[in-house]
Coordinates of C-alpha atoms and ligand atoms in Angstrom, one line a residue:
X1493 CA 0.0 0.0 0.0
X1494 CA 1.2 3.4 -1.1
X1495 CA 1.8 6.3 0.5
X1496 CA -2.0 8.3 -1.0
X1497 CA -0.4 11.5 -0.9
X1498 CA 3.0 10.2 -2.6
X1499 CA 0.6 8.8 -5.3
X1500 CA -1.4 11.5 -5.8
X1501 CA 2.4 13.5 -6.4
X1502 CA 3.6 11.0 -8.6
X1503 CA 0.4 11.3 -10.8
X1504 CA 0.6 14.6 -11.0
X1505 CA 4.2 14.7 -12.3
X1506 CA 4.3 15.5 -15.7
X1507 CA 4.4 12.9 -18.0
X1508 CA 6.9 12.9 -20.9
X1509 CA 5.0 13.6 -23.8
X1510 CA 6.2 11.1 -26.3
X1511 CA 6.7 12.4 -30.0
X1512 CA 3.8 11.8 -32.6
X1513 CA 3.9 12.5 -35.9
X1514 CA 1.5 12.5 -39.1
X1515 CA 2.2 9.6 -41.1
X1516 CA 0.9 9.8 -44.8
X1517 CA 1.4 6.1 -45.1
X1518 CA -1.1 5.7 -42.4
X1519 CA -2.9 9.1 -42.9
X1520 CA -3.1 9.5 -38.8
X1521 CA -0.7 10.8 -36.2
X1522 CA 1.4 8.2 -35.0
X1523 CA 3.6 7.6 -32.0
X1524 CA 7.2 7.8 -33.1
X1525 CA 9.2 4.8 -32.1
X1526 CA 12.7 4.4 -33.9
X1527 CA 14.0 1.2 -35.3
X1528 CA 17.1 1.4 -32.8
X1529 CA 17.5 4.2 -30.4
X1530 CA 20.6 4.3 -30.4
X1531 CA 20.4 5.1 -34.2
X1532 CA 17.5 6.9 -35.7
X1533 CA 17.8 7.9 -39.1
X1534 CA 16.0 10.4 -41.1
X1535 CA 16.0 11.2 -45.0
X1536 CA 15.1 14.3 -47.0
X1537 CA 14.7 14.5 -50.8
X1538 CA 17.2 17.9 -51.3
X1539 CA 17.6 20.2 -54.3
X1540 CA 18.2 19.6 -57.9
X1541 CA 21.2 22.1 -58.1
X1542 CA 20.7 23.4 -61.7
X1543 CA 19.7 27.1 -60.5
X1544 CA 19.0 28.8 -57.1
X1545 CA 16.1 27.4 -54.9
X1546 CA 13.2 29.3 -54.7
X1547 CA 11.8 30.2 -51.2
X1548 CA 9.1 26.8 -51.3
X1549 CA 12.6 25.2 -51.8
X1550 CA 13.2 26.0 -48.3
X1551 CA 10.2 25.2 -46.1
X1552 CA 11.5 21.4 -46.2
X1553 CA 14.4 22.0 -45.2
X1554 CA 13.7 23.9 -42.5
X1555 CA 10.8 22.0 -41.1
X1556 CA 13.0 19.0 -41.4
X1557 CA 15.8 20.9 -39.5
X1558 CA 13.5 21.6 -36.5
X1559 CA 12.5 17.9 -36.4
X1560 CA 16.3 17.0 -36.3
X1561 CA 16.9 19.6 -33.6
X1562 CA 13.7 17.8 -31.4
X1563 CA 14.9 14.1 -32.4
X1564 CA 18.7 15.2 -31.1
X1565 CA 17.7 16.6 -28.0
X1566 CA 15.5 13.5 -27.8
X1567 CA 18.0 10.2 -28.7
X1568 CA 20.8 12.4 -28.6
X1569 CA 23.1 14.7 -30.6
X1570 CA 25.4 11.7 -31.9
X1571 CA 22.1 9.1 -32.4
X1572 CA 20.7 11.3 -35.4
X1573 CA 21.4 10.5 -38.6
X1574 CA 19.9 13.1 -41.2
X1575 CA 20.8 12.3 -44.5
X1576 CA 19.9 14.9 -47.5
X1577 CA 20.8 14.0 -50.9
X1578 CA 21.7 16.3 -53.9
X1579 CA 20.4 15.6 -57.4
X1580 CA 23.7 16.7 -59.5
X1581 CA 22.5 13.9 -62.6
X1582 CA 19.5 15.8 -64.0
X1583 CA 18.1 17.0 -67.4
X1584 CA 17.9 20.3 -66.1
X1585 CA 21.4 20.9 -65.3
X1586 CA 22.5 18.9 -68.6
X1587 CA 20.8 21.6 -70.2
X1588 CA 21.8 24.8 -68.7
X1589 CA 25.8 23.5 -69.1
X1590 CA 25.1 22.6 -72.6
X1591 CA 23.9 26.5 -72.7
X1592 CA 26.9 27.4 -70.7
X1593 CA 29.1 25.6 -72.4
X1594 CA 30.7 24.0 -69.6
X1595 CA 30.9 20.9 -67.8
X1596 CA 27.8 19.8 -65.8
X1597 CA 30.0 19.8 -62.6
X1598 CA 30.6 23.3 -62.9
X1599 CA 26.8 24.1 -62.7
X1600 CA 26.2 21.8 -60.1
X1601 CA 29.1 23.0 -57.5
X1602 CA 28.2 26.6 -58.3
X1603 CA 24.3 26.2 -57.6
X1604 CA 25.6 23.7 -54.2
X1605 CA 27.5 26.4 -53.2
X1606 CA 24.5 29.1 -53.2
X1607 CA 22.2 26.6 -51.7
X1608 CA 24.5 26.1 -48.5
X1609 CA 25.3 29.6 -47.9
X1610 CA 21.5 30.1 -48.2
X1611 CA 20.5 27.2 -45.7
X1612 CA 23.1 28.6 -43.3
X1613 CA 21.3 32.4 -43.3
X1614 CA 18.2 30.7 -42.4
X1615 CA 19.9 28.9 -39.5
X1616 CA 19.4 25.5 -41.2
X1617 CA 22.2 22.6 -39.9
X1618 CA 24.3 20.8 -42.8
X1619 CA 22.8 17.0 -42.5
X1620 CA 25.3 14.5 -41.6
X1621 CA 25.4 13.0 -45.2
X1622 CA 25.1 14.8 -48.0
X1623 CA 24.7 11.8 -50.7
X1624 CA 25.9 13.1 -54.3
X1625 CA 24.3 11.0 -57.3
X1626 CA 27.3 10.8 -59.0
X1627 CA 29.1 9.0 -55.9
X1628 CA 27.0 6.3 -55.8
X1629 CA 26.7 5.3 -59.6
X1630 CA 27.6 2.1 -58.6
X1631 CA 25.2 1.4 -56.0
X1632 CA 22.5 2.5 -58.6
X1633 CA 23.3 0.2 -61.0
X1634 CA 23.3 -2.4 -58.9
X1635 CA 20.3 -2.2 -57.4
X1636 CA 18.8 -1.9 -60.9
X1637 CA 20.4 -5.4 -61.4
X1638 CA 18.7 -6.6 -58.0
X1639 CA 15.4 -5.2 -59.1
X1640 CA 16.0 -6.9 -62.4
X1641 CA 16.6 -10.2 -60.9
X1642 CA 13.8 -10.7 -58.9
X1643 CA 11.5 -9.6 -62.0
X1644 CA 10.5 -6.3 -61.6
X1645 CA 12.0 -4.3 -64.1
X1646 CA 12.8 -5.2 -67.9
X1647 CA 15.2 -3.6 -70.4
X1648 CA 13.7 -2.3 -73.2
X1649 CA 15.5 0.0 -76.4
X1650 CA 18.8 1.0 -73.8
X1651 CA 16.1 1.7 -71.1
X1652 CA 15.3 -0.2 -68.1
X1653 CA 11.8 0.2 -66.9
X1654 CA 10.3 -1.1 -63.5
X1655 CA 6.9 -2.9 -64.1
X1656 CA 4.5 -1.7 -61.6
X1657 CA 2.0 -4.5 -62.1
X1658 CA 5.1 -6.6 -60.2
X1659 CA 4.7 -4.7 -57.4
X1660 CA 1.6 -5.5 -55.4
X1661 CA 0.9 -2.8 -53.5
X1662 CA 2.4 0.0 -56.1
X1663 CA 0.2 2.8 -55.1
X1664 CA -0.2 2.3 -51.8
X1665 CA 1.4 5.5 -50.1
X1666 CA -0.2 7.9 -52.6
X1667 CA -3.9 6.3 -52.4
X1668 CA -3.7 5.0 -56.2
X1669 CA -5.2 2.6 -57.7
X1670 CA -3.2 0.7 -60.6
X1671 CA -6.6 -0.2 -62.3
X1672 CA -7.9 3.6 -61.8
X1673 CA -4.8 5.2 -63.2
X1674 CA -4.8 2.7 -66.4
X1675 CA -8.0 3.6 -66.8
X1676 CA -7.7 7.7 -66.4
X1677 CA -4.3 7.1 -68.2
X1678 CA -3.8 10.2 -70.7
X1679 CA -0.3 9.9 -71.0
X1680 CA 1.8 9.8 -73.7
X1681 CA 3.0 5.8 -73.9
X1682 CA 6.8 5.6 -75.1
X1683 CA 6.6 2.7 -77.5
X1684 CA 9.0 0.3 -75.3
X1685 CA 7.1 0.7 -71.9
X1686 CA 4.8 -2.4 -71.0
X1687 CA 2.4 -0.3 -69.2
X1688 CA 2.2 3.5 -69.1
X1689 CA 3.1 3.5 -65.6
X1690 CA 6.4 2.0 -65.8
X1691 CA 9.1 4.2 -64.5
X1692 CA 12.3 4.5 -65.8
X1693 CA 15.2 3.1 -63.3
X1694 CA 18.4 4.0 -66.5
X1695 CA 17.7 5.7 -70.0
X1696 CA 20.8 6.2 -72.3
X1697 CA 22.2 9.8 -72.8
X1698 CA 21.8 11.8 -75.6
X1699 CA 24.8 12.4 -77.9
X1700 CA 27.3 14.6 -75.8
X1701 CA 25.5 14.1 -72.4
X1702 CA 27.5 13.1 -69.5
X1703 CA 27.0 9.1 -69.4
X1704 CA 27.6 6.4 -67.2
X1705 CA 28.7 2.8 -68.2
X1706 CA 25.7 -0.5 -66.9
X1707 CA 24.8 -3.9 -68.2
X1708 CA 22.3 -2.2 -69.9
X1709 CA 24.5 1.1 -72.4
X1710 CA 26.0 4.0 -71.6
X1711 CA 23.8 6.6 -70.0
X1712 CA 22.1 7.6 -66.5
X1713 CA 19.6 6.4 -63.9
X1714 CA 16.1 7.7 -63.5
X1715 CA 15.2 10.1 -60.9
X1716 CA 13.7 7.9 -58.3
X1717 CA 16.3 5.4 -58.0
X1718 CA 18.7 7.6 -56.9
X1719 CA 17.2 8.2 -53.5
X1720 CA 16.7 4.3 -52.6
X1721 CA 20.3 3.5 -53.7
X1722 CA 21.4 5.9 -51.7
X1723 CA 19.4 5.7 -48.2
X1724 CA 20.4 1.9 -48.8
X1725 CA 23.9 2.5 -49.3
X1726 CA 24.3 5.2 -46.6
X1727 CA 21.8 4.9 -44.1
X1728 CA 20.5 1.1 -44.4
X1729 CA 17.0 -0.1 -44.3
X1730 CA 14.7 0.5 -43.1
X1731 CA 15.2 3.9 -42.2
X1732 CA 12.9 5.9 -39.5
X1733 CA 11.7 8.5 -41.5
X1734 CA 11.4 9.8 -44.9
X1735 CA 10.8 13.2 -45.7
X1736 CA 9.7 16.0 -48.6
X1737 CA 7.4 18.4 -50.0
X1738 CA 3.9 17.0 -50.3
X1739 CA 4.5 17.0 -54.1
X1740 CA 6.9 13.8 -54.0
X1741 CA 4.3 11.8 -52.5
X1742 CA 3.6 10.9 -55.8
X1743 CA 5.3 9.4 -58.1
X1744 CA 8.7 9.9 -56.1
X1745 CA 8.3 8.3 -53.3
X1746 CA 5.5 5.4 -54.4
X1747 CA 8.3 4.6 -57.1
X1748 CA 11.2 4.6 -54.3
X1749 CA 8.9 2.5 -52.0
X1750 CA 8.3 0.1 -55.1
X1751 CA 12.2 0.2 -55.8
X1752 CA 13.3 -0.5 -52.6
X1753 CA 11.2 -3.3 -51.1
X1754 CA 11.2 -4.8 -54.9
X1755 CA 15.3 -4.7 -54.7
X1756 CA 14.5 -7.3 -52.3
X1757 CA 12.5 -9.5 -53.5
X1758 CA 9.2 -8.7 -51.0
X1759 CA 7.1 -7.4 -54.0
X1760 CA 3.8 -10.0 -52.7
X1761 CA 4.6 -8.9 -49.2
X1762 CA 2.0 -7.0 -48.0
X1763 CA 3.5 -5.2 -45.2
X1764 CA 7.0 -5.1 -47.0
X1765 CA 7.0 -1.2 -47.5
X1766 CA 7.4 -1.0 -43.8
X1767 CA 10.7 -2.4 -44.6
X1768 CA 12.0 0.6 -46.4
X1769 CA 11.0 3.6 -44.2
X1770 CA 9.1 3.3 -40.9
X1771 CA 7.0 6.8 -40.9
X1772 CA 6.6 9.4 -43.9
X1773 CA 6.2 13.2 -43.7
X1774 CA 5.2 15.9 -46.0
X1775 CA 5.2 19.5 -45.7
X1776 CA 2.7 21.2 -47.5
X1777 CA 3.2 23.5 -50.1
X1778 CA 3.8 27.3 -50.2
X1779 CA 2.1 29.9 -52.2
X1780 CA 3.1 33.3 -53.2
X1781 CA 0.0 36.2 -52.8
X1782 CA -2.1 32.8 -52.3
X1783 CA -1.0 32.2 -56.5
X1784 CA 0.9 28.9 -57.0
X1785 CA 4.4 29.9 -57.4
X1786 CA 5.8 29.0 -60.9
X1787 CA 7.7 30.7 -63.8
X1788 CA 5.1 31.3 -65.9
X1789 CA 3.0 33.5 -63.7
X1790 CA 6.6 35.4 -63.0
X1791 CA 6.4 35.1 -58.8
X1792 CA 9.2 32.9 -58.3
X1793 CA 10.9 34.6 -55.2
X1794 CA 14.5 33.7 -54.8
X1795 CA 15.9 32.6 -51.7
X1796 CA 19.2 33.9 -52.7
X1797 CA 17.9 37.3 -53.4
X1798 CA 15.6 37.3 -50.4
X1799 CA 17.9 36.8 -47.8
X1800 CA 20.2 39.4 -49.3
X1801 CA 17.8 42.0 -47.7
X1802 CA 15.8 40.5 -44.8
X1803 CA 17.6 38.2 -42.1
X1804 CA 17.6 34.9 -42.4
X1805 CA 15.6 34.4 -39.1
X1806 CA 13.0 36.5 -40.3
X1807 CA 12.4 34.0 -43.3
X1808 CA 12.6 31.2 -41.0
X1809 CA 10.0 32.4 -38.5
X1810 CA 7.6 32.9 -41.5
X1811 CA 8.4 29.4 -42.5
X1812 CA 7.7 28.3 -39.2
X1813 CA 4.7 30.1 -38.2
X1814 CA 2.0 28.0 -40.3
X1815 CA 1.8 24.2 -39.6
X1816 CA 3.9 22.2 -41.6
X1817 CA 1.2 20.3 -43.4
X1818 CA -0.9 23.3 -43.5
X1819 CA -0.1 25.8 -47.0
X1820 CA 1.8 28.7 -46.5
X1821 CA 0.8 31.9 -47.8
X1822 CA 3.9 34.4 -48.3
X1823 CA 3.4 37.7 -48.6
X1824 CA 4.5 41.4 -47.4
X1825 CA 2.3 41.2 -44.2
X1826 CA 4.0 37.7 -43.2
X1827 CA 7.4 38.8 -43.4
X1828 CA 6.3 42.2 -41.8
X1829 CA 4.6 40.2 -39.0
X1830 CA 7.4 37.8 -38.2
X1831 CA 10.0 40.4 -37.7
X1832 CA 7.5 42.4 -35.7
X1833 CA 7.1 38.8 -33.6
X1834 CA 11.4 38.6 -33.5
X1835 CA 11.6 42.1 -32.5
X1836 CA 8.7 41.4 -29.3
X1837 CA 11.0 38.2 -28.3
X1838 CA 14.3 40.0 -28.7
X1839 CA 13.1 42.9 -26.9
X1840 CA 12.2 40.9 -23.9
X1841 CA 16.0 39.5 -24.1
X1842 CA 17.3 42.3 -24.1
X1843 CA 15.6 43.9 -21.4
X1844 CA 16.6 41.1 -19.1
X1845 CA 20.3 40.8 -20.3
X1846 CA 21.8 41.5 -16.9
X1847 CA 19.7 38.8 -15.6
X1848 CA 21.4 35.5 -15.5
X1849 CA 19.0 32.4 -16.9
X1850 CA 18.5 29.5 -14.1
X1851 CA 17.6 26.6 -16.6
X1852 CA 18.3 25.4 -20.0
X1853 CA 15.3 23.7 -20.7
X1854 CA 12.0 24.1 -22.2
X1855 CA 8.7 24.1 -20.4
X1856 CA 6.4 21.4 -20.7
X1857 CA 3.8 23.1 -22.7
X1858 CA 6.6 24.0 -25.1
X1859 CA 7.5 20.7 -25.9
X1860 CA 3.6 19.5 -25.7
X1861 CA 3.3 21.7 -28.9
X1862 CA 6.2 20.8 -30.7
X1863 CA 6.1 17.3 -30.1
X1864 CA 2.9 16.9 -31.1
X1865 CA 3.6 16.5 -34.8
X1866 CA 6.0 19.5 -35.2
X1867 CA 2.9 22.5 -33.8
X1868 CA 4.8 25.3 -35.0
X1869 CA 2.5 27.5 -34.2
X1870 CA 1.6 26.7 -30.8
X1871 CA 5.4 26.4 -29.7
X1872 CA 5.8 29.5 -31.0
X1873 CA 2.4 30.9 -28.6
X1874 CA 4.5 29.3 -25.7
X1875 CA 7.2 31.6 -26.9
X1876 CA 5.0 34.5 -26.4
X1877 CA 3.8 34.0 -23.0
X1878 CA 7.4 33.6 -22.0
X1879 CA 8.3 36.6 -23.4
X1880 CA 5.6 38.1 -21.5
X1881 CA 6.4 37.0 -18.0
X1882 CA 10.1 38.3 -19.0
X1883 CA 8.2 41.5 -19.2
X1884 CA 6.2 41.1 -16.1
X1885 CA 9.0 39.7 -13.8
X1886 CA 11.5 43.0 -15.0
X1887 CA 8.5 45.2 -14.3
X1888 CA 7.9 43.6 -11.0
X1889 CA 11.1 43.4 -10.1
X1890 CA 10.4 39.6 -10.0
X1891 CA 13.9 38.3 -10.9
X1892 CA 13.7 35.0 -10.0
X1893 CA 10.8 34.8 -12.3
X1894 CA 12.5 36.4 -15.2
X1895 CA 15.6 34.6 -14.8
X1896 CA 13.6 30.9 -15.6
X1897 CA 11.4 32.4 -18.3
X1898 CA 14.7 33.7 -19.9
X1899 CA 16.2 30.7 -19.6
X1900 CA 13.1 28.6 -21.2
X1901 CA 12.7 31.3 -23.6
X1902 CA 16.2 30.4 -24.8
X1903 CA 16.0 27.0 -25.2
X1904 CA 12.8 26.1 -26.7
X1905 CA 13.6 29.1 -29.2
X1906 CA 16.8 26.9 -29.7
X1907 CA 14.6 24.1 -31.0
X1908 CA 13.1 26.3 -33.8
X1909 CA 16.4 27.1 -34.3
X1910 CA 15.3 31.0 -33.7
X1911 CA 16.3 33.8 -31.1
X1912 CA 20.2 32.9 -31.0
X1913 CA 21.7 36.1 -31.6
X1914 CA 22.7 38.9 -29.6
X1915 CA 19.4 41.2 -28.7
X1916 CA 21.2 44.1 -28.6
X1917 CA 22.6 43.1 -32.3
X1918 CA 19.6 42.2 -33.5
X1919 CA 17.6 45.2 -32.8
X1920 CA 20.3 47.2 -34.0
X1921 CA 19.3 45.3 -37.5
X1922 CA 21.9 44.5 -40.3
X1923 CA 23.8 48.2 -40.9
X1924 CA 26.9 48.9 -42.9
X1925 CA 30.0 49.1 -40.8
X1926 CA 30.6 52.4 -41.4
X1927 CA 27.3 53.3 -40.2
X1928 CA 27.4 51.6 -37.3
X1929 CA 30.3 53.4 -36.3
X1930 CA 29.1 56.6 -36.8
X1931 CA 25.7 55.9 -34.7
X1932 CA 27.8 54.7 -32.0
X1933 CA 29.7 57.7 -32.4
X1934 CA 27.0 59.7 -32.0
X1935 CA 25.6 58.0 -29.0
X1936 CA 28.1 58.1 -26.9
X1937 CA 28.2 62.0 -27.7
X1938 CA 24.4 62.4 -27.0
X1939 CA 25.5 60.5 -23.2
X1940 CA 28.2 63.0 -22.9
X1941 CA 25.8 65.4 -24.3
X1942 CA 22.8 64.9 -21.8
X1943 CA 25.3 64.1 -19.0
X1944 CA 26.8 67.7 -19.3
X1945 CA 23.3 69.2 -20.1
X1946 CA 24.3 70.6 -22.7
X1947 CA 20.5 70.5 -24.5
X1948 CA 21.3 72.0 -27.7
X1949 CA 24.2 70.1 -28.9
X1950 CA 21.8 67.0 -27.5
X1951 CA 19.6 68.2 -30.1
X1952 CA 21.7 68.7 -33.0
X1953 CA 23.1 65.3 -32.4
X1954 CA 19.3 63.9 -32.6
X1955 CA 18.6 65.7 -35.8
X1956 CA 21.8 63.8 -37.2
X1957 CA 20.7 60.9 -36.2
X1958 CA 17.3 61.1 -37.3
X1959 CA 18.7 62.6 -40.9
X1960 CA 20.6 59.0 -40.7
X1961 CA 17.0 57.0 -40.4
X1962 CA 18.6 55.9 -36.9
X1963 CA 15.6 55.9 -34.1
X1964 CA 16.6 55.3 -30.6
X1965 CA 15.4 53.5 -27.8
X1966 CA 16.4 54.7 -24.4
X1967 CA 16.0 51.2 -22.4
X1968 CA 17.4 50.2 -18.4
X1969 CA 20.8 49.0 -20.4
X1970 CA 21.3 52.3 -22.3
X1971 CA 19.9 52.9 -25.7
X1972 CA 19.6 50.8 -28.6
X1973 CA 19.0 51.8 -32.0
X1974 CA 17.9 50.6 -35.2
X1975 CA 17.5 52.0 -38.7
X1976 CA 14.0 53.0 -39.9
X1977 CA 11.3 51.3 -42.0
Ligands
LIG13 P1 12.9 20.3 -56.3 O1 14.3 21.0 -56.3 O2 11.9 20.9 -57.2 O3 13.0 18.8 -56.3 O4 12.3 20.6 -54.8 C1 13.0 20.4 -53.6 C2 12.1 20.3 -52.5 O5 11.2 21.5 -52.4 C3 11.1 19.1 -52.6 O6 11.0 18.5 -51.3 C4 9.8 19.8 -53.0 O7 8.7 19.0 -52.5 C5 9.8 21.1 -52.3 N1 9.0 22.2 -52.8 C6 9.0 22.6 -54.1 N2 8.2 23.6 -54.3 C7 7.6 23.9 -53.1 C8 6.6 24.8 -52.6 N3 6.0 25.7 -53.4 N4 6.2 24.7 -51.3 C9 6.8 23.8 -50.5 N5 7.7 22.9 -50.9 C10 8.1 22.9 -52.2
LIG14 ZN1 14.1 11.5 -53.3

């Protein structure tokens, strides 16, 4: 017999909320329980690098980097393995180095390059592997063969095709039917496939297209096989979880799923596809002035050129504040909203920079939100009321209570990967060096200045500074500043 009271405690504690998320395979929110772990592993289809990404380009990434951040603090820094690849074999990028003029390797390390330095402005963490398509030509080719051998793909005219009526439960992930699309099929039907579904796994290359040697002629693999060669060959099957952009659902991932449990020979297993990734997440998509974003209609936004002129963080807190699976509007108001949100949070940081934080964890409701299939937008409510009792405690004078908000403000805004830089830096805003210098000039003679009451050089100083755009705010640490607008 227990102790009631001691029961009644122990009831009370606060259980760890375990981590759910949506899979699409399932359609419901599901409990995540890794494979091992001591070794979860994620994957995350990543840019075709023939240009720069456009800013839906970066929602995955980003989602998926907050997921990584919770699964770390979870299993572990070291127990995460995050995996995403980079498409460098692609028509795409065989065409803009054939308009170059230049080797396809060029184009693809150039357009790499941009895509890192962008990721790293929006606070994103390099994965641990970074799979390349043309390091793993071998592993492509052979599971091709394997696919081959156990009778579910045929060569046909120097292509190899996978034949989806091999594969039982082809459609499965996406909710297709094979019948349903054969009968709705209004595709084109290249002469050598069996069924207009067939996928290509390798296709030869066109005269003066980089080429690869297989059983089967010189050329290249398909799209899709890429990705299970390589989770195979890098992070071993089945993986935990298996991420992209809603859009892959289908074909991409129903034709990896079919590739990778049909490399095996499970193609009549029914519950094989479990053997190739455990869960399956998809962010939704993102929409520019609620139009779809695409060349044609001209509203492709750069990341590249975005970030040039609004902080990274900024763009990351507007790709955080909607759901994942939810769409994303982007617009002016977003962005002006989400810097007004960083500015609130900031300002609360900065007001209690003398006070020393007493944890470094989050509060319950925090991780409620966020581990509750990645609820974005109610961790970032908990950031909020944080922020608020910040306020509260410094008005108050309350500084034990400020000192553990701070310190939970901190690190739950660590798992959304926001709110790391220095408030006082951030509020100043990104200025030109010279500039800066100059304020702070200025500043220290308004101190010197007000100190000496001297009122009309005080003045004078305040009309230079507003002639800069600079406005001030006089706060308990001495003023801040930022430019206007
Ligand atoms: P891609 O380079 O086109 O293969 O796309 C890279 C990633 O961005 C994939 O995971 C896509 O699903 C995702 N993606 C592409 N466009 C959007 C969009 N408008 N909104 C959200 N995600 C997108
Ligand atoms: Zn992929």
């Amino acid at each position: 017999m227990g102790d009631p009271a001691r029961i009644a405690r122990k009831l009370k504690a606060p259980q760890p909320m375990p981590l759910t998320i949506h899979d699409t395979l399932q359609r419901e929110k599901r409990v995540f329980e890794p494979r091992d772990p001591g070794r979860v592993t994620l994957y995350v289809c990543g840019p075709t690098v023939y240009d720069y990404a456009h800013i839906g380009n970066a929602r995955p990434p980003v989602v998926f980097d907050v997921l990584v951040r919770l699964l770390r603090r979870t299993y572990g820094a070291d127990k995460v393995i995050y995996a995403r690849n980079v498409t460098d074999v692609d028509d795409k990028i065989n065409a803009k180095a054939a308009k170059e003029g230049v080797p396809i390797g060029e184009v693809t390390a150039r357009y790499e390059a941009a895509y890192l330095e962008d990721m790293a402005r929006l606070n994103v963490s390099p994965p641990d592997i970074a799979p390349h398509v043309t390091d793993h030509m071998a592993a492509i080719v052979a599971q091709i063969g394997a696919i081959m051998d156990h009778g579910c793909a045929y060569a046909a005219e120097g292509h190899v095709l996978f034949d989806v009526s091999s594969y039982e439960t082809y459609g499965r992930l996406s909710g297709r039917n094979l019948d349903d699309m054969i009968a709705g099929a209004r595709v084109e039907v290249a002469p050598y496939k069996k069924n207009p579904h067939d996928f290509v796994l390798w296709k030869p290359s066109k005269e003066g297209e980089p080429s690869w040697p297989s059983p089967w002629g010189e050329g290249r693999p398909g799209w899709h096989i890429e990705c299970s060669a390589m989770i195979e060959e890098t992070l071993g099957l089945p993986i935990d979880i298996h991420g992209g952009g809603i859009d892959l659902v289908f074909p991409h991932h129903e034709n990896e799923i079919a590739q990778g449990v049909c490399a095996h020979g499970h193609a009549h297993e029914a519950g094989a596809h479990a053997e190739y990734s455990r869960y399956w997440m998809h962010n939704g998509f993102l929409t520019m002035d609620a139009e779809k974003m695409s060349k044609s209609l001209g509203n492709v936004l750069l990341l590249h050129d975005l970030v040039q002129s609004i902080p990274g963080e900024v763009v990351r807190w507007a790709l955080l504040s909607a759901h994942y699976r939810q769409p994303l509007d982007w617009n002016q108001a977003l962005l002006e909203q989400s810097r007004k949100s960083l500015d609130r949070l900031y300002g609360a940081l900065h007001r209690a920079a003398a006070v020393e934080s007493t944890t470094d964890a989050p509060p319950a409701e925090f991780l409620k939100a966020i581990e509750d299939d990645l609820n974005t937008p109610g961790a970032m409510a908990v950031l909020f009321s944080l922020s608020s009792e910040i306020e509260r405690g410094m008005t108050a004078g309350d500084t034990a209570a400020v000192a553990a908000a701070k310190g939970q403000l901190v690190a739950s805004a660590a798992l959304l990967g926001v709110l790391q830089s220095d408030p006082a830096a951030w509020l100043e805003g990104d200025v030109p060096d010279d500039l800066r210098t100059e304020v702070e000039a200025l500043l220290e003679q308004r101190a010197a200045a007000r100190a000496a009451k001297d009122w009309p050089e005080a003045d004078r100083i305040r009309d230079r500074l507003n002639a800069l755009s600079v406005v001030v705010m006089d706060g308990p640490q001495g003023p801040t500043w930022r430019l206007k607008g």
